[in-house]
mmCIF file of C-alpha atoms in Angstrom:
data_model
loop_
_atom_site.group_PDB
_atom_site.id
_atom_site.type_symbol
_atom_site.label_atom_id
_atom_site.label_comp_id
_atom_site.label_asym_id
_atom_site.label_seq_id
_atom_site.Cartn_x
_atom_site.Cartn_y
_atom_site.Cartn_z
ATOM 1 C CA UNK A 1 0.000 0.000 0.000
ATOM 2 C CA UNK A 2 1.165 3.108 -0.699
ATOM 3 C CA UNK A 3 1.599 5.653 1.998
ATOM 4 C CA UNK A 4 2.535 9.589 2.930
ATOM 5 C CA UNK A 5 4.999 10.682 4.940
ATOM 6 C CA UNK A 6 4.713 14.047 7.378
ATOM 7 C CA UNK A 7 6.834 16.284 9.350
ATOM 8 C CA UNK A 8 5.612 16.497 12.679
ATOM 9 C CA UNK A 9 6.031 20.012 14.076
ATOM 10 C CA UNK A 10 7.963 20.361 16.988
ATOM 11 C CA UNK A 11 8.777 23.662 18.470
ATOM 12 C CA UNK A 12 12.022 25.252 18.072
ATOM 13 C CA UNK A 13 12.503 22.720 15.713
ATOM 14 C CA UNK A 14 11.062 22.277 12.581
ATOM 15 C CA UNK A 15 10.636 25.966 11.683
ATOM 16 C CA UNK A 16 11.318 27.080 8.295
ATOM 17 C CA UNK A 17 15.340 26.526 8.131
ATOM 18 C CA UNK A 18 15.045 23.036 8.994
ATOM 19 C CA UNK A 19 12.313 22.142 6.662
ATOM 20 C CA UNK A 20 14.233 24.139 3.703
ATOM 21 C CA UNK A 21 17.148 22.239 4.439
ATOM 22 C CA UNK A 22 15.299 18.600 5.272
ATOM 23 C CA UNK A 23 13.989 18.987 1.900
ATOM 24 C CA UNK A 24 16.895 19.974 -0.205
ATOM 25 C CA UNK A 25 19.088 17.497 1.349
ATOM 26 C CA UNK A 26 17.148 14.279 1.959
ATOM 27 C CA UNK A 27 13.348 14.554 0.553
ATOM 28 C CA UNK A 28 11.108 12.096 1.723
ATOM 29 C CA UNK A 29 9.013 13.881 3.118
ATOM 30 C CA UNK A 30 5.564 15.204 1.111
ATOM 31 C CA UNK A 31 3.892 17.234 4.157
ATOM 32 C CA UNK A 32 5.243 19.524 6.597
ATOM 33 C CA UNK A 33 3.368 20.980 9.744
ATOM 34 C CA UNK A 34 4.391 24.161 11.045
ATOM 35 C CA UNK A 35 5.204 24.849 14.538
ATOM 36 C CA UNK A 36 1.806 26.161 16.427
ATOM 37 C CA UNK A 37 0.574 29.667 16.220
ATOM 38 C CA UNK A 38 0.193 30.461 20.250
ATOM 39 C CA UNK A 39 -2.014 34.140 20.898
ATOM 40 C CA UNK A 40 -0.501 34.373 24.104
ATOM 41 C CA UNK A 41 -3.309 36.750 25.273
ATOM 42 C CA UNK A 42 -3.063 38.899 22.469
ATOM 43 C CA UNK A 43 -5.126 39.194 19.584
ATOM 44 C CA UNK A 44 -2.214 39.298 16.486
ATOM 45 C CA UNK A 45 0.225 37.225 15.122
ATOM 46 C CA UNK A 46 3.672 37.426 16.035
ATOM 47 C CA UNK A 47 6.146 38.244 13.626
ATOM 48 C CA UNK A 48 8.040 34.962 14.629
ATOM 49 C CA UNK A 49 4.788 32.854 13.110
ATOM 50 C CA UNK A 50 4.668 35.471 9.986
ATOM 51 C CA UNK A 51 7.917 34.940 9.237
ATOM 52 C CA UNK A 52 7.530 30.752 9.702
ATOM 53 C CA UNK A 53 4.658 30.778 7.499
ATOM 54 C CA UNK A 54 5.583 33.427 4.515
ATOM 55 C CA UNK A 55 5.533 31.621 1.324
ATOM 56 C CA UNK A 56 8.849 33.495 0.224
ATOM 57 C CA UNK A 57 10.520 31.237 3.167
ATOM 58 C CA UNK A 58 9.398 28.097 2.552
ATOM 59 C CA UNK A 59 10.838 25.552 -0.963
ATOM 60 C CA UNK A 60 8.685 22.475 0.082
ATOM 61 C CA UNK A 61 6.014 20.264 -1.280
ATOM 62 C CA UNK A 62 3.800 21.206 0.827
ATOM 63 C CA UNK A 63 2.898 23.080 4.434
ATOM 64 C CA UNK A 64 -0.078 23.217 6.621
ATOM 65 C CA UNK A 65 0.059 25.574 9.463
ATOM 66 C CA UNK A 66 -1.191 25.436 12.942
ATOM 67 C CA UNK A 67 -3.015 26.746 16.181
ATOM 68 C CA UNK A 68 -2.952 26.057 19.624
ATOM 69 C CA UNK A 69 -5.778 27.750 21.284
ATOM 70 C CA UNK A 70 -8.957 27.485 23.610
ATOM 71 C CA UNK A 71 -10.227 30.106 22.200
ATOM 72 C CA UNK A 72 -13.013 30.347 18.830
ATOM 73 C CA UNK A 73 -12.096 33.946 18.438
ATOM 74 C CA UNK A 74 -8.141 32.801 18.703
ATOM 75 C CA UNK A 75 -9.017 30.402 16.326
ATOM 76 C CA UNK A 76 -10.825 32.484 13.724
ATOM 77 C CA UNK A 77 -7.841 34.908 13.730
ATOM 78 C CA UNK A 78 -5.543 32.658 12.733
ATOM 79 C CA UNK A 79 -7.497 30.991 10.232
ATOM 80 C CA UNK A 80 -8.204 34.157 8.869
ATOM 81 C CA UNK A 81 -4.522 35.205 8.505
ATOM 82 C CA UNK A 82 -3.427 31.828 7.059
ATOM 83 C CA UNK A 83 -6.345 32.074 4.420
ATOM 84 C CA UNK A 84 -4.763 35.221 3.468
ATOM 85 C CA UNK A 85 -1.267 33.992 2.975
ATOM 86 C CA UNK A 86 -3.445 31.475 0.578
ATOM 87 C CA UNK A 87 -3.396 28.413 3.284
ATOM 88 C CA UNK A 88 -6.144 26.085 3.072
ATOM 89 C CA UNK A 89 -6.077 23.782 5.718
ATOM 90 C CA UNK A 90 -5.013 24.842 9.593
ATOM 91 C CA UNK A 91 -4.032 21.912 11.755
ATOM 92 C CA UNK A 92 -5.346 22.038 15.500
ATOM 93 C CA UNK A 93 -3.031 21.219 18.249
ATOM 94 C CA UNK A 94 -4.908 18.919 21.183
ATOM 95 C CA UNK A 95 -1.473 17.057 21.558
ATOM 96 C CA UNK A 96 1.186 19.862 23.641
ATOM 97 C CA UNK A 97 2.034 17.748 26.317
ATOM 98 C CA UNK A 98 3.983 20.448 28.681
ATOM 99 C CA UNK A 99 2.065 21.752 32.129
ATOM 100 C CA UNK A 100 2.473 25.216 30.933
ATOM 101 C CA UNK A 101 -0.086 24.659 28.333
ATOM 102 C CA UNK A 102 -2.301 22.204 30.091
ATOM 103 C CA UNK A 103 -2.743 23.964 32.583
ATOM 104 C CA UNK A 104 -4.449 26.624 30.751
ATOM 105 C CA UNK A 105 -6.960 24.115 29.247
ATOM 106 C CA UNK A 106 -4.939 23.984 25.791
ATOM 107 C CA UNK A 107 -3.098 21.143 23.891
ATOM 108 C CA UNK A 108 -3.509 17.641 25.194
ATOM 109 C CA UNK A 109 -5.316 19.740 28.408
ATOM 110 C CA UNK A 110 -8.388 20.807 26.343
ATOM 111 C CA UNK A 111 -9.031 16.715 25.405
ATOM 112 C CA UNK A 112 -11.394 16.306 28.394
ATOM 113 C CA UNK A 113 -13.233 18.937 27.296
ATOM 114 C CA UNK A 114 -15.529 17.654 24.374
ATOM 115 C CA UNK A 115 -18.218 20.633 25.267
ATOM 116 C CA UNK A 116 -15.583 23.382 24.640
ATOM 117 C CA UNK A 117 -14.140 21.557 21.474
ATOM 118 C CA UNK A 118 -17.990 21.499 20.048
ATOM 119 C CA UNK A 119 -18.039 25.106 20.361
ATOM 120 C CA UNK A 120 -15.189 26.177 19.035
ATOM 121 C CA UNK A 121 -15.371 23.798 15.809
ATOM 122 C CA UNK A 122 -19.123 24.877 15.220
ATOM 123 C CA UNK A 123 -18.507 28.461 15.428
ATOM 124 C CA UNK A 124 -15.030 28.107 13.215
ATOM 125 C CA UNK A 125 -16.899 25.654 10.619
ATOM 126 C CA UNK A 126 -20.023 28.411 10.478
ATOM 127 C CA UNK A 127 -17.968 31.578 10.348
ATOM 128 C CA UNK A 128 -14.858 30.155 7.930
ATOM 129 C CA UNK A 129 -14.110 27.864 4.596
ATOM 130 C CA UNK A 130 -10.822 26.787 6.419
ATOM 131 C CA UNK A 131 -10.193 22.760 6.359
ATOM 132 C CA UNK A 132 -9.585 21.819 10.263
ATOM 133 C CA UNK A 133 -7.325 18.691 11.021
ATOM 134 C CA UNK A 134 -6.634 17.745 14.039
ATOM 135 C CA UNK A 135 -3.420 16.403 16.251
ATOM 136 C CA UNK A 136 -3.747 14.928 19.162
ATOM 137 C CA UNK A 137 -2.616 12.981 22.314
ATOM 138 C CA UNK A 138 -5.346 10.086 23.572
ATOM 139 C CA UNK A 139 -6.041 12.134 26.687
ATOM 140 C CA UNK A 140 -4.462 13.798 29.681
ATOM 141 C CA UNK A 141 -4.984 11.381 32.421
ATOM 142 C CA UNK A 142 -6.357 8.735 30.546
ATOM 143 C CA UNK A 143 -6.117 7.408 27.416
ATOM 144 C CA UNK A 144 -9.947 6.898 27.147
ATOM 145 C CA UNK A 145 -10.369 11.039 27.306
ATOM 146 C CA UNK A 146 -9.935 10.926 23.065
ATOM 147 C CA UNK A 147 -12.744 8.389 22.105
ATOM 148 C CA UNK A 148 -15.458 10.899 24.498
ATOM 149 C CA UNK A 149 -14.474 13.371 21.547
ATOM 150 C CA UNK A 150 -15.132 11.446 18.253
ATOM 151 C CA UNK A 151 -18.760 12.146 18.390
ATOM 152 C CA UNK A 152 -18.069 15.412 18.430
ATOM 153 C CA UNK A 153 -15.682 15.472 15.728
ATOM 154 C CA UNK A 154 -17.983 13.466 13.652
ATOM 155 C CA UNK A 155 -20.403 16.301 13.713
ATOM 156 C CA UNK A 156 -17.993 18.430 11.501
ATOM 157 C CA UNK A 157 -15.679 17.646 8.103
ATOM 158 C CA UNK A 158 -12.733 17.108 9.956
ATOM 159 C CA UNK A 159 -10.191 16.091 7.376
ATOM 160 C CA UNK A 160 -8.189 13.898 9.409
ATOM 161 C CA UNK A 161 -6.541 13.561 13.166
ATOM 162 C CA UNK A 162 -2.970 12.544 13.752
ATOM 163 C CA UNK A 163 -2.309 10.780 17.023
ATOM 164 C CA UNK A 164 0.383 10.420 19.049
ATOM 165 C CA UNK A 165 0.123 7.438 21.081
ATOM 166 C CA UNK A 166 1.178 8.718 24.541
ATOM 167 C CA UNK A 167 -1.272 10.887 27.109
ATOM 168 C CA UNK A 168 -0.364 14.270 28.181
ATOM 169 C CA UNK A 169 1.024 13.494 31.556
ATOM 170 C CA UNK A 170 3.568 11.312 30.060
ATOM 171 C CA UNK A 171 4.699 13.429 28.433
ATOM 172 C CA UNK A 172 7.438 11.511 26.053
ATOM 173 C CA UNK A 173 8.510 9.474 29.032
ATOM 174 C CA UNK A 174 7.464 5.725 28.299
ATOM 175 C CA UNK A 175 6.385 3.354 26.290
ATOM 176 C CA UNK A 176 3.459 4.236 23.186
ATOM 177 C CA UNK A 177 -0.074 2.502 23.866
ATOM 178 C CA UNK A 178 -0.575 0.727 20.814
ATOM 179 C CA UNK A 179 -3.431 -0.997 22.078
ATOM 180 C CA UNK A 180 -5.308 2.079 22.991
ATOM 181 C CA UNK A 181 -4.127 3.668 19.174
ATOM 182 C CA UNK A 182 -6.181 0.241 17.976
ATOM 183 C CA UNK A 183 -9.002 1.112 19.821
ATOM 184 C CA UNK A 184 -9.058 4.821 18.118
ATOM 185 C CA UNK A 185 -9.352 3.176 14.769
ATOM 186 C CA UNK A 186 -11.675 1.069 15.801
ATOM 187 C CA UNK A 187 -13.895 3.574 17.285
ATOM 188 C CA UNK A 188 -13.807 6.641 15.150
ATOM 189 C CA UNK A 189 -14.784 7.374 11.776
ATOM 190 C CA UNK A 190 -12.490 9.861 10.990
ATOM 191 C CA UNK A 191 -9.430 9.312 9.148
ATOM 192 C CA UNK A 192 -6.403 9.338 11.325
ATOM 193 C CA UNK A 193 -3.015 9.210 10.755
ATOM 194 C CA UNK A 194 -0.191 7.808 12.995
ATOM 195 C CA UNK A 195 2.156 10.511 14.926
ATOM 196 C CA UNK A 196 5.425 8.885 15.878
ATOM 197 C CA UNK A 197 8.114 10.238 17.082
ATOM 198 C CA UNK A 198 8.868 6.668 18.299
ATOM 199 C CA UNK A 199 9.921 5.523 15.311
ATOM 200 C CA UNK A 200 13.586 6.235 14.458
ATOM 201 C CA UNK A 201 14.279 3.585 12.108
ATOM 202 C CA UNK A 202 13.508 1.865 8.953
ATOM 203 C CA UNK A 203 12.677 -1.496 11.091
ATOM 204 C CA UNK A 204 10.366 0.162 13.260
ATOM 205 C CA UNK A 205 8.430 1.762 10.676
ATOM 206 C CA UNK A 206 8.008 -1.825 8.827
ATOM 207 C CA UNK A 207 7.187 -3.350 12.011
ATOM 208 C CA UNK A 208 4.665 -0.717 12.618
ATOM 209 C CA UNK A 209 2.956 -0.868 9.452
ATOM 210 C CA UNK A 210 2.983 -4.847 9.811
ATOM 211 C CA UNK A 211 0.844 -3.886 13.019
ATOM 212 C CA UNK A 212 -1.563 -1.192 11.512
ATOM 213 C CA UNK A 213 -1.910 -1.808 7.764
ATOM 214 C CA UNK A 214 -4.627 0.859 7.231
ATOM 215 C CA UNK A 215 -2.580 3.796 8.460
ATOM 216 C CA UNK A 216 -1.428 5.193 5.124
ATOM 217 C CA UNK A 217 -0.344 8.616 6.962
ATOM 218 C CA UNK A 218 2.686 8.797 8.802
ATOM 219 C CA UNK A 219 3.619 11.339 11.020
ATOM 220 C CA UNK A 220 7.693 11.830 11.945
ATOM 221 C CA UNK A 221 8.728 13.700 14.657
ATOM 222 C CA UNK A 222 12.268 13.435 16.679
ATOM 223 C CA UNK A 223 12.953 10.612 14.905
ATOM 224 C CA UNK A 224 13.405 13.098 11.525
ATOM 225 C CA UNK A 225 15.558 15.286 13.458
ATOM 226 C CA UNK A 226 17.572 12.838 14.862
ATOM 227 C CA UNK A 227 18.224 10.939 11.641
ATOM 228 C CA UNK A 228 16.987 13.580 8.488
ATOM 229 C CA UNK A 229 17.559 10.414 5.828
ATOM 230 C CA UNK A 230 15.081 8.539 7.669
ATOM 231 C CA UNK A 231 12.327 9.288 5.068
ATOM 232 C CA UNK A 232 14.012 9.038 2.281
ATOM 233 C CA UNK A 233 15.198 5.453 3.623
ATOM 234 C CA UNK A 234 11.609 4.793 4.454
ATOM 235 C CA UNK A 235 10.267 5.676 1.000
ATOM 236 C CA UNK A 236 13.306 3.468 -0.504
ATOM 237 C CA UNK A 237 12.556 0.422 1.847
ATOM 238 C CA UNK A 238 16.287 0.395 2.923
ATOM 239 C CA UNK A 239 18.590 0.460 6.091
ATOM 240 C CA UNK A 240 21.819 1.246 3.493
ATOM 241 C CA UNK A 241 23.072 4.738 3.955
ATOM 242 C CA UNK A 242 24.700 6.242 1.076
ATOM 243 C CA UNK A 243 28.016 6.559 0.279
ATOM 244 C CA UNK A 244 28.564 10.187 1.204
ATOM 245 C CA UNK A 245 26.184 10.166 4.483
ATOM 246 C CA UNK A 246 28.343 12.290 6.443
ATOM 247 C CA UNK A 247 29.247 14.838 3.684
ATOM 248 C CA UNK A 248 25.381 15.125 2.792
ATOM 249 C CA UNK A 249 25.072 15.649 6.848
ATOM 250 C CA UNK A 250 27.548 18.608 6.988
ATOM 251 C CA UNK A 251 26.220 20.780 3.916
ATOM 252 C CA UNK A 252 23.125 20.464 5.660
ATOM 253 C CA UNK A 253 24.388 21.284 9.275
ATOM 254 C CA UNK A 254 26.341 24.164 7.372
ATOM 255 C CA UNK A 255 23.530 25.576 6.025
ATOM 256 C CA UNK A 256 21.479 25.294 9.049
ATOM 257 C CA UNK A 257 23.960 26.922 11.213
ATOM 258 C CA UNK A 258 24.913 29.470 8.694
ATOM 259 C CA UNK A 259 21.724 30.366 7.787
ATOM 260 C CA UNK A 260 20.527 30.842 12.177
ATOM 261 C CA UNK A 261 23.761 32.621 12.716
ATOM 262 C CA UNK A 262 23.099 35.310 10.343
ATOM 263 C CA UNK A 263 19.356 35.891 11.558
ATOM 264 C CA UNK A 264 20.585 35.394 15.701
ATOM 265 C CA UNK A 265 21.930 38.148 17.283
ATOM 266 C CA UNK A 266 25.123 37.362 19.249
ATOM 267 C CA UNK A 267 27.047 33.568 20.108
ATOM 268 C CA UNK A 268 24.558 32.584 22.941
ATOM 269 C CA UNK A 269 21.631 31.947 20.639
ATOM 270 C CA UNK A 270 23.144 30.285 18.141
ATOM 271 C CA UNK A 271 25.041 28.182 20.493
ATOM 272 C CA UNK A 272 21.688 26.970 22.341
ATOM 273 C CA UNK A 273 20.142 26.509 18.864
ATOM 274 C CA UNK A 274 22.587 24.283 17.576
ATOM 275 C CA UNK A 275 22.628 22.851 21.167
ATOM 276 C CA UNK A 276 19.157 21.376 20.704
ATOM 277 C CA UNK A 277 19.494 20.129 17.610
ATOM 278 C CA UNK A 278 22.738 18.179 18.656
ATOM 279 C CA UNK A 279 20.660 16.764 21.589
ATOM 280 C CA UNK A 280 19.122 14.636 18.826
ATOM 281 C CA UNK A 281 22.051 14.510 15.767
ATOM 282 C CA UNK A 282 24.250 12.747 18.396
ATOM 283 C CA UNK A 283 21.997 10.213 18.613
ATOM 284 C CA UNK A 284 22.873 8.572 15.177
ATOM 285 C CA UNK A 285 27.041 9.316 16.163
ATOM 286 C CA UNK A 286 29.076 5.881 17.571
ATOM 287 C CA UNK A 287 29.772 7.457 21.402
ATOM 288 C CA UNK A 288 26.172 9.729 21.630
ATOM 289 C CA UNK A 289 27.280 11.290 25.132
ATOM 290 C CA UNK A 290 30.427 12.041 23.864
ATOM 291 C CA UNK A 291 29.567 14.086 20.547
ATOM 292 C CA UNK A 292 27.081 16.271 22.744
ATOM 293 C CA UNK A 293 29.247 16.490 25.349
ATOM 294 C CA UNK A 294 31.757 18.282 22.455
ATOM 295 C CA UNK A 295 28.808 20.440 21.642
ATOM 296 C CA UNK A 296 28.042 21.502 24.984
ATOM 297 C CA UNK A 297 31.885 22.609 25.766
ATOM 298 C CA UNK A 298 32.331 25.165 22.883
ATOM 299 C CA UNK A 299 31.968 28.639 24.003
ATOM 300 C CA UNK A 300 32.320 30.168 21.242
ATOM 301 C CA UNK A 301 31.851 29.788 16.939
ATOM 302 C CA UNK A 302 35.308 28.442 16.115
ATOM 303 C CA UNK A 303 35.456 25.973 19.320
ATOM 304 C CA UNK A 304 31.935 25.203 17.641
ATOM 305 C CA UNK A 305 33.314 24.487 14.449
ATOM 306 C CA UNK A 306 36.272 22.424 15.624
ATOM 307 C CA UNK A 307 33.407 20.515 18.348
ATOM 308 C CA UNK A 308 31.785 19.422 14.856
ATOM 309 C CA UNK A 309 35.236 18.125 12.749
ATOM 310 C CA UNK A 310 36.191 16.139 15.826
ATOM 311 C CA UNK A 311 32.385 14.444 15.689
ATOM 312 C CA UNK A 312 32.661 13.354 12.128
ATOM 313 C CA UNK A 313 36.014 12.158 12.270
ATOM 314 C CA UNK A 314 34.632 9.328 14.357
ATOM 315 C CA UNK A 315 32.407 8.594 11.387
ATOM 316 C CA UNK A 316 35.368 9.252 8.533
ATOM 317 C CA UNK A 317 37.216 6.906 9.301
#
């Protein structure tokens, strides 16, 4: 069966450097999500979302933006906006994990709310053209919270909802409830998709399509960052790197870093950026603690630059 492959938008992440640079130098991917719009208590968009979703910064297939809100009137304001930058389709995030969003009733927090989400999706569907998809954890507390919602989604043409098989007070500590994913597609009549950022390799996403054969969406998360030729590998049904691996992996950290340093102002943000992405790069190196212990120690550009030789001369061997 055939089957698409999505960038699963993670914040501070996946903004529109990364997926420029995911795209150019691996492919594999046919859908991005952007990182969610937040209001924040007030009623524009930030220039840091304008400048994620411009179309004059972003060379890939495709890109659906999204919201995380409580809020219709939130809601409305960003669909409005996106409609203007000629977006059809804005993604809703039910899935943010973190307290300091739950706790304010939005992302995975808003689940066990099925009243609220009614309201908000009848007065967006009546007052807009926009497409709504959803993304979403199973619950909160429980993963039960998600199937007291499908009736309600039912009521509306919700394209599709992308779960990630964990509930918000995990959040991505543990194990992913498969069994509880099951009982999602056998309960709802919606078309969902599969949001892992569990799977990291080519094995795992055969085993996992062995074990759901319907899903033909795939969501990727920090198992893209981690390892960017993971969907290309996917798409080519291989574990074989190529050849150049490592050279392909520099002119894409190079372009990353070159292209942050020159919009960051000043060594500390840079440093922290390329920081979090090495949290996840090390991953795929032969001594993990070791190449992002390199990272850590640089204090400055050129101790940077000489942190990153030193990591791929373990793999140029």
């Amino acid at each position: 069966m055939s089957f698409t492959l999505l960038s699963s938008p993670l914040q501070g992440f996946t903004e529109f450097r990364f997926r420029n640079a995911v795209h150019k130098y691996f492919g594999g991917i046919d859908t991005f999500y952007a990182p969610y719009i937040r209001f924040n208590n007030k009623p524009e968009i930030s220039s840091k979302y304008q400048r994620d979703l411009q179309l004059e910064n972003n060379h890939v297939p495709d890109l659906i933006p999204q919201v995380m809100t409580n809020s219709a009137d939130e809601f409305i304001t960003a669909v409005k906006y996106i409609r203007s930058l000629g977006y059809k389709e804005l993604n809703w995030n039910l899935g943010c994990p973190y307290p300091m969003v739950t706790k304010k009733g939005m992302g995975s927090g808003l689940i066990c709310e099925p009243s609220k989400i009614d309201k908000i999706l009848d007065r967006v569907h009546a007052e807009t053209d926009v497409i709504v998809s959803m993304k979403m954890r199973m619950g909160y507390l429980e993963p039960t919270e998600i199937l007291d919602t499908f009736p309600i989604l039912e009521k509306y043409p919700i394209k599709s909802i992308a779960i990630h098989a964990r509930i918000g007070k995990q959040l991505y500590k543990g194990g992913v409830d498969l069994e509880s994913f099951q009982r999602c597609l056998d309960t709802s009549k919606t078309k969902l998709y599969y949001n892992g950022g569990d799977i990291t390799t080519v094995a795992g996403f055969r085993k996992m399509q062995e074990q759901f054969p319907t899903i033909d969406h795939w969501m990727l998360g920090r198992g893209l960052i981690a390892d960017p030729f993971l969907p290309s590998m996917i798409k080519a049904d291989t574990e074989v790197y190529p050849e150049n691996r490592w050279e392909i992996f520099r002119e894409f950290h190079d372009t990353i870093y070159q292209e942050y340093d020159a919009f960051l102002q000043g060594p500390t943000p840079i440093k922290m950026k390329m920081q979090g992405f090495w949290e996840y790069w090390s991953q795929t190196f032969p001594n993990p603690q070791k190449a992002f212990k390199a990272i850590k120690k640089a204090n400055n550009p050129r101790a940077y630059n000489q942190a990153v030789n030193d990591n791929l001369k373990t793999v140029n061997r």
